[in-house]
């Protein structure tokens, strides 16, 4: 299976690493909107190609992984590239997924390609687990907790504040909330009760630290609804202690069975990730396999993780899965 | 969707309860090899029918759930009934699944029915999670822990010992083993290191307790390879403290990503169940939905949970799943 990667940021590098760990995949090329000569990739003997040359690669790539951002790249990139390639993206703007789906489905169906959107871990593996768990326990509630982990969006929001040089924001689930959910108490939790936010900020020399702190903790949409702590650190501390991108979280469903609902049942799916982009890249690579198989069966249109049978994600032949993994 | 239940033990009652919690399902009939007049079921206005009359019910049942035992019932029951019905079973004799699969596939294909085998939580939800996790983290190890929960097979093995009136056996994961696995240490664990076994035994008056204890802890296949504790209790204590059938466990995959495998990643799927048969029944009911949909699409043959896309397990329309669960 020949995989192309479009975009060589953290996620693109994560996909590249995953390809080296899957014997049935090979990296065909990395495409970039930057000057290809300026890009040094980890894999040897694989070309870095200008994005403009993509149309000449249609016969040399089975699946193209789109590693652009959800805010401005993917909404146009995915429908456009689905005209020529079978593609996978990690579009994660949950509220706008139906619009993205419709746009991608239109061009993928017209051109006869398979386009898997919103793959990764949330959306992705967490979504799968929400659906399976709700089907298995119809009388119950779903809870999703994120972290402890670095939120890139929230870190960026802090960096845009005047006087801030750099910042790292951790999303942290509130332990008491997790405990209440796991106990089967089925609590109604506010935003503030579920997660807190820890910010590590490098301020410019002479900056008004109290003003920065106030701007952060009152920022609507990002921090105002949370208990937020702000700690000012040096650039050296940031580099030493906060250069990784760990993340994770849990999807929990608690529900009841029994004639009087007397039996509590709890399903929990948890991730503890040292590297968020590398795990996301790994999931994308696994689902490339499913996209390639669907494409070879002649399917087309926009797909989600919900549409894919587990057998298509696995490198192991079906007979072996039945014999050894069931 | 009209569901039939064949066999009204703990699992049959679990499926019956699940049907009441799924608005798109209704219980058509319960079939039994006992005298139907002797059976009182929880659902009102639903007939209890002699198993011999099953052939007359082909038009009145969409999916038949086979709640027989894996040792002697299902190996003949599932292939036989797949000649006339779309069926679901929970066959859990892992080492013999390929044989069962082949037998069921032959009759299901010949008669044009869908037959889902080995559904439930292990095999079932645990199997799904083993496959997804291995695909997402190709460089890693799978671990499955069971419990704390009642193992019916081990409880039965104790009951067959001379001088034993009744018994309950709990399978218990060893906390240190769980901790080592979760830490990403990737340990090689022996059977004894992973689980211990707790036995609560009611002995007959005057029975040789030390002989019973020795017979249990040295029993090959069941207890000899484990650290096993035996506690003698009264029948009253057994009824008061050990009448439920809790179970659960975890499927854990730890693996590495990164150029030098420097990032540890951990995926864990856990169940904490007050009632094992009711949860298993709930999973079977959810997958009845998928069987019915596959049947209506004209598919046939033996299927496993690996072959089923999550969208087919859910009662929620695909558009809504994409809009709200992705």
Coordinates of C-alpha atoms in Angstrom, one line a residue, chain A residues 61-225:
Chain A
X61 CA -0.4 6.7 -4.4
X62 CA -3.1 4.4 -3.0
X63 CA -4.1 6.6 -0.1
X64 CA -3.3 10.2 0.6
X65 CA -3.3 11.4 4.3
X66 CA -4.2 15.0 4.7
X67 CA -2.3 16.5 7.7
X68 CA -3.6 20.0 7.5
X69 CA -5.5 22.0 10.2
X70 CA -9.2 21.8 10.7
X71 CA -9.7 25.5 10.9
X72 CA -8.7 26.6 7.5
X73 CA -6.9 23.8 5.6
X74 CA -9.1 20.7 5.6
X75 CA -12.5 22.3 4.8
X76 CA -11.2 23.0 1.2
X77 CA -8.3 20.6 1.0
X78 CA -10.3 17.3 1.6
X79 CA -13.1 17.9 -0.9
X80 CA -10.6 19.2 -3.5
X81 CA -8.2 16.3 -3.1
X82 CA -10.9 13.7 -3.0
X83 CA -11.4 14.5 -6.7
X84 CA -8.1 12.7 -7.5
X85 CA -7.2 10.5 -4.5
X86 CA -8.5 8.2 -1.9
X87 CA -8.0 10.4 1.2
X88 CA -8.0 10.3 5.0
X89 CA -8.2 13.4 7.2
X90 CA -8.5 14.1 10.9
X91 CA -11.0 16.9 10.7
X92 CA -11.9 17.6 14.4
X93 CA -14.2 20.6 14.4
X94 CA -17.1 18.5 15.9
X95 CA -19.9 21.0 15.3
X96 CA -19.1 21.5 11.6
X97 CA -18.6 17.8 10.8
X98 CA -21.9 17.5 8.9
X99 CA -21.0 20.4 6.6
X100 CA -17.5 18.9 6.0
X101 CA -19.1 15.5 5.4
X102 CA -21.5 16.8 2.8
X103 CA -18.8 18.7 0.9
X104 CA -16.4 15.8 0.8
X105 CA -19.1 13.2 0.0
X106 CA -20.2 15.2 -3.1
X107 CA -16.7 15.3 -4.7
X108 CA -15.7 11.8 -3.6
X109 CA -18.9 10.3 -5.0
X110 CA -18.6 12.2 -8.3
X111 CA -15.0 11.2 -8.8
X112 CA -15.4 7.6 -7.4
X113 CA -13.0 8.0 -4.5
X114 CA -13.2 6.9 -0.9
X115 CA -12.7 9.8 1.6
X116 CA -12.5 9.0 5.3
X117 CA -12.9 12.1 7.5
X118 CA -12.5 12.8 11.2
X119 CA -10.2 9.9 11.9
X120 CA -7.8 9.8 14.9
X121 CA -8.7 9.4 18.6
X122 CA -11.3 12.2 19.2
X123 CA -13.0 12.2 16.7
X124 CA -12.0 8.6 15.9
X125 CA -11.4 5.9 18.5
X126 CA -13.4 7.8 21.2
X127 CA -16.3 8.1 18.7
X128 CA -16.3 4.4 18.0
X129 CA -16.4 3.7 21.7
X130 CA -19.2 6.1 22.3
X131 CA -21.3 4.3 19.7
X132 CA -20.5 0.7 20.8
X133 CA -21.1 1.6 24.4
X134 CA -24.4 3.3 23.9
X135 CA -25.6 0.4 21.8
X136 CA -24.6 -2.1 24.5
X137 CA -26.1 -0.1 27.3
X138 CA -29.1 1.8 26.0
X139 CA -30.2 3.0 29.5
X140 CA -27.2 5.1 30.5
X141 CA -25.1 8.2 30.0
X142 CA -21.9 8.9 28.0
X143 CA -19.0 10.9 29.5
X144 CA -15.9 12.0 27.8
X145 CA -12.9 13.3 29.7
X146 CA -9.8 14.6 28.1
X147 CA -6.3 14.8 29.5
X148 CA -4.1 15.2 31.3
X149 CA -2.7 16.6 28.1
X150 CA -1.6 19.5 26.0
X151 CA -4.3 21.3 24.1
X152 CA -2.7 23.0 21.1
X153 CA -5.7 25.2 20.5
X154 CA -5.6 26.6 24.1
X155 CA -1.9 27.0 24.0
X156 CA -2.2 29.0 20.8
X157 CA -4.9 31.2 22.4
X158 CA -2.5 32.1 25.2
X159 CA 0.3 32.8 22.8
X160 CA -1.8 35.4 21.0
X161 CA -2.1 37.5 24.2
X162 CA 0.1 40.7 24.3
X163 CA 3.3 40.1 26.4
X164 CA 3.2 36.3 26.0
X165 CA 6.3 34.8 24.4
X166 CA 5.3 31.1 24.6
X167 CA 2.8 29.0 26.5
X168 CA 1.7 25.5 27.1
X169 CA -1.8 24.6 28.3
X170 CA -2.8 21.3 29.9
X171 CA -6.4 20.1 30.0
X172 CA -6.9 18.1 33.3
X173 CA -9.9 16.0 34.2
X174 CA -11.1 16.7 37.7
X175 CA -10.4 13.5 39.8
X176 CA -13.6 13.8 41.8
X177 CA -15.7 14.0 38.7
X178 CA -14.1 10.9 37.2
X179 CA -14.7 9.1 40.5
X180 CA -18.4 10.1 40.6
X181 CA -18.9 8.9 37.0
X182 CA -17.1 5.6 37.5
X183 CA -19.1 4.9 40.6
X184 CA -22.3 4.8 38.5
X185 CA -23.8 7.8 40.2
X186 CA -24.7 9.2 36.8
X187 CA -24.0 12.8 37.7
X188 CA -24.9 15.9 35.8
X189 CA -21.6 17.7 35.5
X190 CA -20.9 21.3 34.5
X191 CA -18.0 22.2 32.3
X192 CA -16.1 23.5 35.4
X193 CA -16.8 20.3 37.3
X194 CA -15.3 18.1 34.6
X195 CA -12.0 19.7 33.6
X196 CA -9.6 22.2 34.9
X197 CA -6.9 24.1 32.9
X198 CA -3.3 24.5 33.8
X199 CA -1.3 27.2 31.9
X200 CA 2.5 27.6 31.8
X201 CA 3.4 30.9 30.4
X202 CA 6.6 32.6 29.3
X203 CA 6.1 36.3 29.5
X204 CA 8.1 39.0 27.8
X205 CA 10.5 41.0 30.0
X206 CA 8.6 43.8 31.7
X207 CA 5.2 42.4 30.7
X208 CA 2.2 43.0 33.1
X209 CA 1.9 39.5 34.5
X210 CA -1.4 40.2 36.4
X211 CA -2.9 41.6 33.2
X212 CA -1.9 38.4 31.3
X213 CA -3.3 36.2 34.0
X214 CA -6.6 38.1 33.9
X215 CA -6.8 37.9 30.1
X216 CA -6.3 34.2 30.3
X217 CA -8.7 33.2 33.0
X218 CA -11.6 35.4 31.7
X219 CA -11.1 34.4 28.0
X220 CA -14.6 33.4 26.8
X221 CA -14.9 30.0 25.1
X222 CA -11.4 29.0 26.2
X223 CA -10.9 29.5 29.9
X224 CA -13.8 31.5 31.5
X225 CA -15.9 28.4 32.2

